[in-house]
Short mmCIF file of C-alpha atoms in Angstrom, two decimals:
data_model
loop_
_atom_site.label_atom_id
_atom_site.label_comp_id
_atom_site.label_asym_id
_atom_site.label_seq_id
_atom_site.Cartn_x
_atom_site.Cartn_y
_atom_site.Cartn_z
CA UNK A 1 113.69 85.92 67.40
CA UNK A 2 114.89 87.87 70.41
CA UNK A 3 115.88 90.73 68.13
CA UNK A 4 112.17 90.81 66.90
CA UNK A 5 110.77 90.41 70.66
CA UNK A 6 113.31 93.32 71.73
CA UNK A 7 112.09 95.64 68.75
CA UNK A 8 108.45 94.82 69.52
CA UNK A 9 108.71 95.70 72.78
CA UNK A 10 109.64 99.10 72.29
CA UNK A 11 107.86 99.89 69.65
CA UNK A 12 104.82 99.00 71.96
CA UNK A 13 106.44 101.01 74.35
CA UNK A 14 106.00 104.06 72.08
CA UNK A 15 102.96 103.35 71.65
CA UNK A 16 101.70 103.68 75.56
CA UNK A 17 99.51 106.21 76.75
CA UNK A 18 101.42 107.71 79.88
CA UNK A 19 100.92 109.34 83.04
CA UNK A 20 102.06 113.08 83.93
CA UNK A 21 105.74 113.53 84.23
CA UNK A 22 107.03 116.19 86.40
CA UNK A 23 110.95 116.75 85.75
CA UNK A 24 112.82 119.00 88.47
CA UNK A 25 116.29 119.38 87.66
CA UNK A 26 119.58 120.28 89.11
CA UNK A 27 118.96 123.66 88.22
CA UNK A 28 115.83 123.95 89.60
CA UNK A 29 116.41 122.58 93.50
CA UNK A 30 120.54 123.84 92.95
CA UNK A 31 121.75 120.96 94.02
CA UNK A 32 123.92 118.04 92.30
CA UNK A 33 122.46 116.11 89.43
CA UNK A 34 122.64 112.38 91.44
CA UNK A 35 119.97 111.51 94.09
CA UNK A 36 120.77 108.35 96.44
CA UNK A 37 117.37 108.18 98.19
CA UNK A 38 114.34 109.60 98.23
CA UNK A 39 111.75 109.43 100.91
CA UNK A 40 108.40 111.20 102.64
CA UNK A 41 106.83 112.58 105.72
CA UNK A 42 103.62 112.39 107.08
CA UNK A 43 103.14 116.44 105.74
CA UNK A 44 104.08 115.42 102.09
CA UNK A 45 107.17 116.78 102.12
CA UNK A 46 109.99 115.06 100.03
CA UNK A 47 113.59 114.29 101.49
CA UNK A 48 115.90 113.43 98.74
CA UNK A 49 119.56 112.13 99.36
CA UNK A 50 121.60 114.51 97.22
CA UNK A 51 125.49 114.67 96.31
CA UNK A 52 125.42 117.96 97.93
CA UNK A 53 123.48 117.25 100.88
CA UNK A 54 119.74 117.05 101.97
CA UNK A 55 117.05 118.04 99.58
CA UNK A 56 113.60 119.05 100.37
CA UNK A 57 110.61 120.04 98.04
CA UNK A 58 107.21 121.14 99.99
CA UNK A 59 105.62 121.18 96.91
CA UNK A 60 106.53 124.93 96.10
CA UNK A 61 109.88 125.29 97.07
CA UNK A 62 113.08 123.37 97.18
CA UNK A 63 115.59 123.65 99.83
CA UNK A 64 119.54 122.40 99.96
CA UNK A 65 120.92 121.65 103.69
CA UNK A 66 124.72 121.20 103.57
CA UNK A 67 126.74 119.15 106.37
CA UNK A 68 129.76 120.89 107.75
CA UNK A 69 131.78 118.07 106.39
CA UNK A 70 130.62 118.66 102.92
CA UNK A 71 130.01 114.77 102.33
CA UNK A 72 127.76 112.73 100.06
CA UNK A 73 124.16 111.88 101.96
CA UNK A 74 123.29 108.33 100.63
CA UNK A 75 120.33 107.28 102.74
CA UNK A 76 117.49 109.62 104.20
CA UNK A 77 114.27 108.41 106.65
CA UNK A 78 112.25 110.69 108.01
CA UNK A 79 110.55 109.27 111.56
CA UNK A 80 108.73 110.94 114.16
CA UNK A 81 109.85 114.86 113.46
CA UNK A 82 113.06 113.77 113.06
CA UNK A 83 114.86 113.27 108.99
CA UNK A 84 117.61 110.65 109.67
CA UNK A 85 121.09 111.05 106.65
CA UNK A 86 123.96 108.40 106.83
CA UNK A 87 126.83 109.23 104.54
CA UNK A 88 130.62 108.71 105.20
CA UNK A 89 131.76 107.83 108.18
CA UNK A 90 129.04 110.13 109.54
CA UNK A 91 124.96 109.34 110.73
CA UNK A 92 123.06 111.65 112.33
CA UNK A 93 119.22 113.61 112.14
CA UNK A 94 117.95 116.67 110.89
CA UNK A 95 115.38 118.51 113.19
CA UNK A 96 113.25 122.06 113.05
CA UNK A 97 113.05 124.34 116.15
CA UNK A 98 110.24 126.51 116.82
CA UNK A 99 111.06 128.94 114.19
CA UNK A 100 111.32 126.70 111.48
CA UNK A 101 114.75 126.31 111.21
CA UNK A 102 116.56 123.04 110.80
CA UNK A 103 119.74 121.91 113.08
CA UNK A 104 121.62 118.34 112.20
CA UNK A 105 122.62 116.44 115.06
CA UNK A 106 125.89 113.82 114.72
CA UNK A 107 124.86 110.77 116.51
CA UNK A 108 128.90 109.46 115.79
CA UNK A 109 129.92 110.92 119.68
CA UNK A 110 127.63 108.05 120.92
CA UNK A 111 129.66 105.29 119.21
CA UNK A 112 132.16 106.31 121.69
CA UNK A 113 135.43 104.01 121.31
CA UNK A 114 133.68 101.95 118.27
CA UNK A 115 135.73 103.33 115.06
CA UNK A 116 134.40 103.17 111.33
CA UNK A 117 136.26 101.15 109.02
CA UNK A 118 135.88 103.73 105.95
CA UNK A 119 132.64 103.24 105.92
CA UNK A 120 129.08 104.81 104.00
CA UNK A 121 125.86 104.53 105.11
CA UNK A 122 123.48 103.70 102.26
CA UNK A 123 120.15 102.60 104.05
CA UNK A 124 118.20 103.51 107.27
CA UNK A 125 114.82 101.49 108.84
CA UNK A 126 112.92 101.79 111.68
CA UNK A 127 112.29 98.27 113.53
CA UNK A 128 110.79 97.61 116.71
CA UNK A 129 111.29 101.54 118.36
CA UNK A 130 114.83 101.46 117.31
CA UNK A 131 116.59 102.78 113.91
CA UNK A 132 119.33 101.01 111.82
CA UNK A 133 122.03 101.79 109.77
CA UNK A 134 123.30 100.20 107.18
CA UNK A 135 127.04 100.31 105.38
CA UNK A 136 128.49 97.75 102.94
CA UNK A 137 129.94 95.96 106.13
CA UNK A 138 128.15 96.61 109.34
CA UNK A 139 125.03 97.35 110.43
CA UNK A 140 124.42 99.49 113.84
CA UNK A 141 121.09 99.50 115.90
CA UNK A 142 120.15 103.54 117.42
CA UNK A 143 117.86 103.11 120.75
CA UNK A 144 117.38 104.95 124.01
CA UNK A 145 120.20 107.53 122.97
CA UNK A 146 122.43 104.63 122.12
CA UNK A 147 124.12 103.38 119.48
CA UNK A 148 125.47 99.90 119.14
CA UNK A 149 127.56 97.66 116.21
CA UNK A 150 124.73 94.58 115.68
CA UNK A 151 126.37 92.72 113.15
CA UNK A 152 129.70 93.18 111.14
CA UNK A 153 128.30 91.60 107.85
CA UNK A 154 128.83 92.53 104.19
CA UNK A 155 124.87 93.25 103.46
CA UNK A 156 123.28 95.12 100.45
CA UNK A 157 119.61 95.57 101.55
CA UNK A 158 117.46 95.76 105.31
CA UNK A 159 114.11 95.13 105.61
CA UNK A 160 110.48 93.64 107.77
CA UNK A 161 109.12 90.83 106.84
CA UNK A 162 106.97 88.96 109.33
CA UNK A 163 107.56 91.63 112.08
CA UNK A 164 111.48 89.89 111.55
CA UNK A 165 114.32 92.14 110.59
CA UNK A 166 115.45 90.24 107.05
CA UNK A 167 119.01 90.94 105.64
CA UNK A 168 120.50 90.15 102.55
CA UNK A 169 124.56 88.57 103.02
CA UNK A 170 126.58 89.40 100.08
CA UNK A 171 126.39 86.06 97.63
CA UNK A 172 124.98 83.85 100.46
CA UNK A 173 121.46 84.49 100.29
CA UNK A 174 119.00 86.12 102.34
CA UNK A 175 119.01 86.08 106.37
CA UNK A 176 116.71 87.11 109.74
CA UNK A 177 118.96 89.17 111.60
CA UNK A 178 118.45 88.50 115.54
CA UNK A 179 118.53 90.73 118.65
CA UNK A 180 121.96 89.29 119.50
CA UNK A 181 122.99 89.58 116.09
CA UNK A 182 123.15 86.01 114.93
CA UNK A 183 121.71 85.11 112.11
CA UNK A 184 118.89 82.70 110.41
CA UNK A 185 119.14 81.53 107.16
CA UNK A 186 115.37 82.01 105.07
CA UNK A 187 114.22 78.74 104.33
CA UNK A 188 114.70 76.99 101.47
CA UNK A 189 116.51 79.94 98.93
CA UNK A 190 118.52 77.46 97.81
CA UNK A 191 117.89 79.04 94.43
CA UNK A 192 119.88 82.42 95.49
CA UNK A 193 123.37 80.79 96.71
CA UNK A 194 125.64 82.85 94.56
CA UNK A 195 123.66 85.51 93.81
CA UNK A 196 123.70 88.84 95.09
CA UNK A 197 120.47 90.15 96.50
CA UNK A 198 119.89 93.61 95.53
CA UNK A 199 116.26 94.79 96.66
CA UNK A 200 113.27 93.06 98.41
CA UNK A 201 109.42 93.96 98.65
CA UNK A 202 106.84 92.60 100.57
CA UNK A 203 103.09 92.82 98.75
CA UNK A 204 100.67 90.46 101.12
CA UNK A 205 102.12 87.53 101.93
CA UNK A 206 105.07 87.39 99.34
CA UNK A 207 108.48 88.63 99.23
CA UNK A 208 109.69 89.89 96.23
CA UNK A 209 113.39 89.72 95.92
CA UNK A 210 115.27 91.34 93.12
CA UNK A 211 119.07 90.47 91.59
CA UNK A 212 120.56 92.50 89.03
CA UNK A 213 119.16 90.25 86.34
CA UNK A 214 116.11 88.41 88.10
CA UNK A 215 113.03 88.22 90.20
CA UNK A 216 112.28 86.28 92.38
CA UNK A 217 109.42 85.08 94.81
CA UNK A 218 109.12 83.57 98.54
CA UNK A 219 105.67 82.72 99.30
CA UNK A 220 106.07 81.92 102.99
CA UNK A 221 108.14 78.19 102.62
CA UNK A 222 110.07 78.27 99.48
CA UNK A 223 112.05 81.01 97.23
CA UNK A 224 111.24 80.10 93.30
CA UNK A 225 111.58 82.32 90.05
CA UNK A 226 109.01 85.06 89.31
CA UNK A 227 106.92 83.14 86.98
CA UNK A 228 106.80 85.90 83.66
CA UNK A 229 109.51 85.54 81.30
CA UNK A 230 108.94 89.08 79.65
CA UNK A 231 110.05 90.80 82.75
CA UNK A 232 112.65 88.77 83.87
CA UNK A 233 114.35 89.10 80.08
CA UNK A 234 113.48 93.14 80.87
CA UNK A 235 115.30 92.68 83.81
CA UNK A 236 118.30 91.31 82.33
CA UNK A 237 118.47 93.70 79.93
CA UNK A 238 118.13 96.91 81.68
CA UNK A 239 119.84 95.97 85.20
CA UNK A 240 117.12 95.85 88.24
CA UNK A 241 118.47 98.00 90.81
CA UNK A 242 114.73 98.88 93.10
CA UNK A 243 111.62 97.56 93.49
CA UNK A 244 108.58 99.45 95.39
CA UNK A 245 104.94 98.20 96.11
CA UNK A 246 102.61 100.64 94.21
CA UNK A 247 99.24 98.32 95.41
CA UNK A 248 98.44 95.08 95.99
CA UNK A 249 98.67 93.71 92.48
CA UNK A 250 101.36 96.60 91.37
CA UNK A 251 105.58 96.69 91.50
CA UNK A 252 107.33 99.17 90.18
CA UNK A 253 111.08 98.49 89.67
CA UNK A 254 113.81 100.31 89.00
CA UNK A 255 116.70 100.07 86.15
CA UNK A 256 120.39 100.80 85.93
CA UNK A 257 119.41 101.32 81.70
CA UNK A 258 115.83 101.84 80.97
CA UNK A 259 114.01 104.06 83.36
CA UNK A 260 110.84 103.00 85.72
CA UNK A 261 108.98 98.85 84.88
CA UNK A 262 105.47 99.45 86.34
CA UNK A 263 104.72 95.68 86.78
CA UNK A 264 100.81 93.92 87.18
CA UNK A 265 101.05 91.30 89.11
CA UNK A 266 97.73 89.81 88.20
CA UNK A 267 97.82 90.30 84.31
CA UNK A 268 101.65 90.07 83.82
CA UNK A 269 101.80 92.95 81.91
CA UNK A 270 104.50 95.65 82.24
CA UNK A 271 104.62 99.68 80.95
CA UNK A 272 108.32 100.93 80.69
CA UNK A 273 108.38 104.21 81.69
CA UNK A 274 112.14 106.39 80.75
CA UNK A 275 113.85 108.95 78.66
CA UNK A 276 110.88 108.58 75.08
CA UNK A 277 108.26 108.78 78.08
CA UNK A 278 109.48 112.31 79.74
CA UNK A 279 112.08 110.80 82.61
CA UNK A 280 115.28 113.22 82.52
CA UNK A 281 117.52 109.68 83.21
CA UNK A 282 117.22 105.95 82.51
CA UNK A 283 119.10 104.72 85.81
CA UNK A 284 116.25 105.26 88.48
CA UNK A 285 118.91 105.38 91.88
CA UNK A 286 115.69 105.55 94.45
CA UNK A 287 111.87 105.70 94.86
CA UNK A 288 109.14 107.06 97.03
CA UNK A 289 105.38 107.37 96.77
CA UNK A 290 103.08 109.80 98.08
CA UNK A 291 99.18 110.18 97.47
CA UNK A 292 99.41 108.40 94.17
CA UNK A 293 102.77 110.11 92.86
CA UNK A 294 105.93 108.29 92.48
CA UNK A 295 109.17 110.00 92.69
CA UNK A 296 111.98 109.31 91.58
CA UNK A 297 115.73 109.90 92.27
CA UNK A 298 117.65 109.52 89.69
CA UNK A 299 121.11 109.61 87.86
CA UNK A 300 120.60 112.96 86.97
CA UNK A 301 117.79 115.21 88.88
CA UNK A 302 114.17 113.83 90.23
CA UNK A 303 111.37 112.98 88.43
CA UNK A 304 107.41 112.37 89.82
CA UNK A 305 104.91 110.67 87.89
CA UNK A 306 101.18 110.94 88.73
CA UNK A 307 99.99 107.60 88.52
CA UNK A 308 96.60 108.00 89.66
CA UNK A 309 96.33 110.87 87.61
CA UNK A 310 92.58 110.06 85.20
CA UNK A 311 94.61 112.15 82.31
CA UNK A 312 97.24 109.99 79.96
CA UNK A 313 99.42 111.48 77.43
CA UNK A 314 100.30 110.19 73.77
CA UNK A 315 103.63 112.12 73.23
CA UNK A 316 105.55 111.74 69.72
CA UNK A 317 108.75 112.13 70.58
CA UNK A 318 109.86 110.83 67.29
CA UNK A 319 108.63 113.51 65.13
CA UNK A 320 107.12 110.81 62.90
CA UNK A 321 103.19 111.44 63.41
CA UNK A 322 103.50 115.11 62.68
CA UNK A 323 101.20 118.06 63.92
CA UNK A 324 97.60 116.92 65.05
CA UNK A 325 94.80 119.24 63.80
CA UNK A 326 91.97 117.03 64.60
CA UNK A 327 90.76 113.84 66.67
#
């Protein structure tokens, strides 16, 4: 039976009518192939998180800014005129001057006699006028030309919910991390102890939080199972890695396997968008929308799909259909 449900799904899979895809490869912005983040600015412009350093695409032309250090850039934010990079043992911001040109400042000097413990910085927020950084083990709070060590805490995701800054803690669930840095468990998660939180979402009132195999939901008192079995067996398949609010009934969530699940929240039903739909890569590392477009960084080069595009494409990528003369 699940071999019959696994062979139905794709085959209606194939059968979707899909969205423009836009591939841009590593030849194209001449950069490397794997894409850690992906964000953008207020202008439009996209910031991508790139092996070889910061990426940006104005919509006509891609640029490739290289740290002196020649390290990986895992996380990117842009914030007021300012594009914020963590990779190893290194955070800083990008700026332009008046002639367009754009200088990287280290913010490391103001850590002063604090010293890194090997460590990468794989996420950056902005939360109540200050940014943080986040590595596998610490996170560190930027404000007022300052830079302070908030909590020393193996953590895999930051983000708002409830104007509170929500962490997850390794295996131990999901917590509200405190000026002070102490920490307050989320009520009853009970159902996450020994899990490992990988990616949350808030969409209204709700916070959507995904493990490599699961979704779950917290409606405001209690954490429970996302109630569609389809996608949570899609999930478990495919390894859930992201998850991004598209609207108010729409998730899309990223795979490890099987590309891009763009998820209705009102219907249940779910369009799996990868490699037979036009996506260069199935593992989907990062994801950013602008105006209607979702892009994508993934495995291997970056990928936007027009969503609200009115035009949908029937592609045979098969071969089976043949050459269509007439409709």
């Amino acid at each position: 039976l699940s071999v019959l449900m696994m062979l139905t799904s794709f085959f209606t899979t194939a059968q979707e009518l899909i969205p423009p895809i836009q591939n841009h490869s590593s030849v194209e912005y001449d950069g490397a192939s794997q894409n850690w983040e992906i964000a953008t600015d207020d202008m439009g412009i996209i910031y991508a998180a790139n092996n070889q350093g910061l990426l940006s695409y104005d919509g006509q032309r891609w640029e490739l800014f290289k740290l002196k250090t020649g390290t990986v850039i895992r996380s990117v934010l842009p914030h007021n005129k300012r594009i914020y990079t963590g990779s190893y043992q290194e955070f800083g911001f990008w700026s332009y001057d008046k002639t367009g040109e754009i200088h990287y400042t280290s913010l490391m000097p103001l850590l002063k006699e604090h010293t890194l413990k090997s460590e990468e910085f794989w996420e950056i927020l902005s939360f109540n006028d200050a940014i943080y950084f986040r590595s596998f083990g610490a996170i560190y709070r930027y404000k007022n030309e300052k830079i302070e060590p908030v909590k020393n805490v193996v953590s895999n995701k930051m983000l708002v919910y409830k104007d509170r800054l929500l962490i997850s803690v390794g295996k131990r669930g999901l917590f509200y991390l405190k000026q002070d840095g102490s920490l307050e468990p989320l009520p009853n998660q009970e159902i996450l102890n020994g899990k490992r939180v990988l990616d949350m979402e808030v969409v209204g009132e709700d916070l959507y939080i995904g493990t490599r195999d699961q979704l779950y939901k917290f409606n405001g008192n209690r954490c429970v199972t996302y109630n569609n079995d389809y996608l949570n067996r899609l999930l478990a398949d495919f390894e859930f890695n992201h998850i991004m609010k598209f609207s108010e009934h729409e998730l899309l969530l990223g795979t490890q396997r099987n590309g891009l699940l763009h998820h209705n929240l009102e219907t249940g039903n779910t369009i799996i968008y990868n490699r037979e739909s036009g996506l260069q890569n199935n593992t989907v590392l990062a994801m950013a929308e602008k105006n209607g477009k979702i892009w994508l960084g993934l495995d291997n080069g970056i990928d936007e799909i027009d969503l609200a595009s009115p035009i949908k494409f029937y592609t045979d990528h098969s071969g089976e259909l043949g050459a269509v003369y007439d409709l």
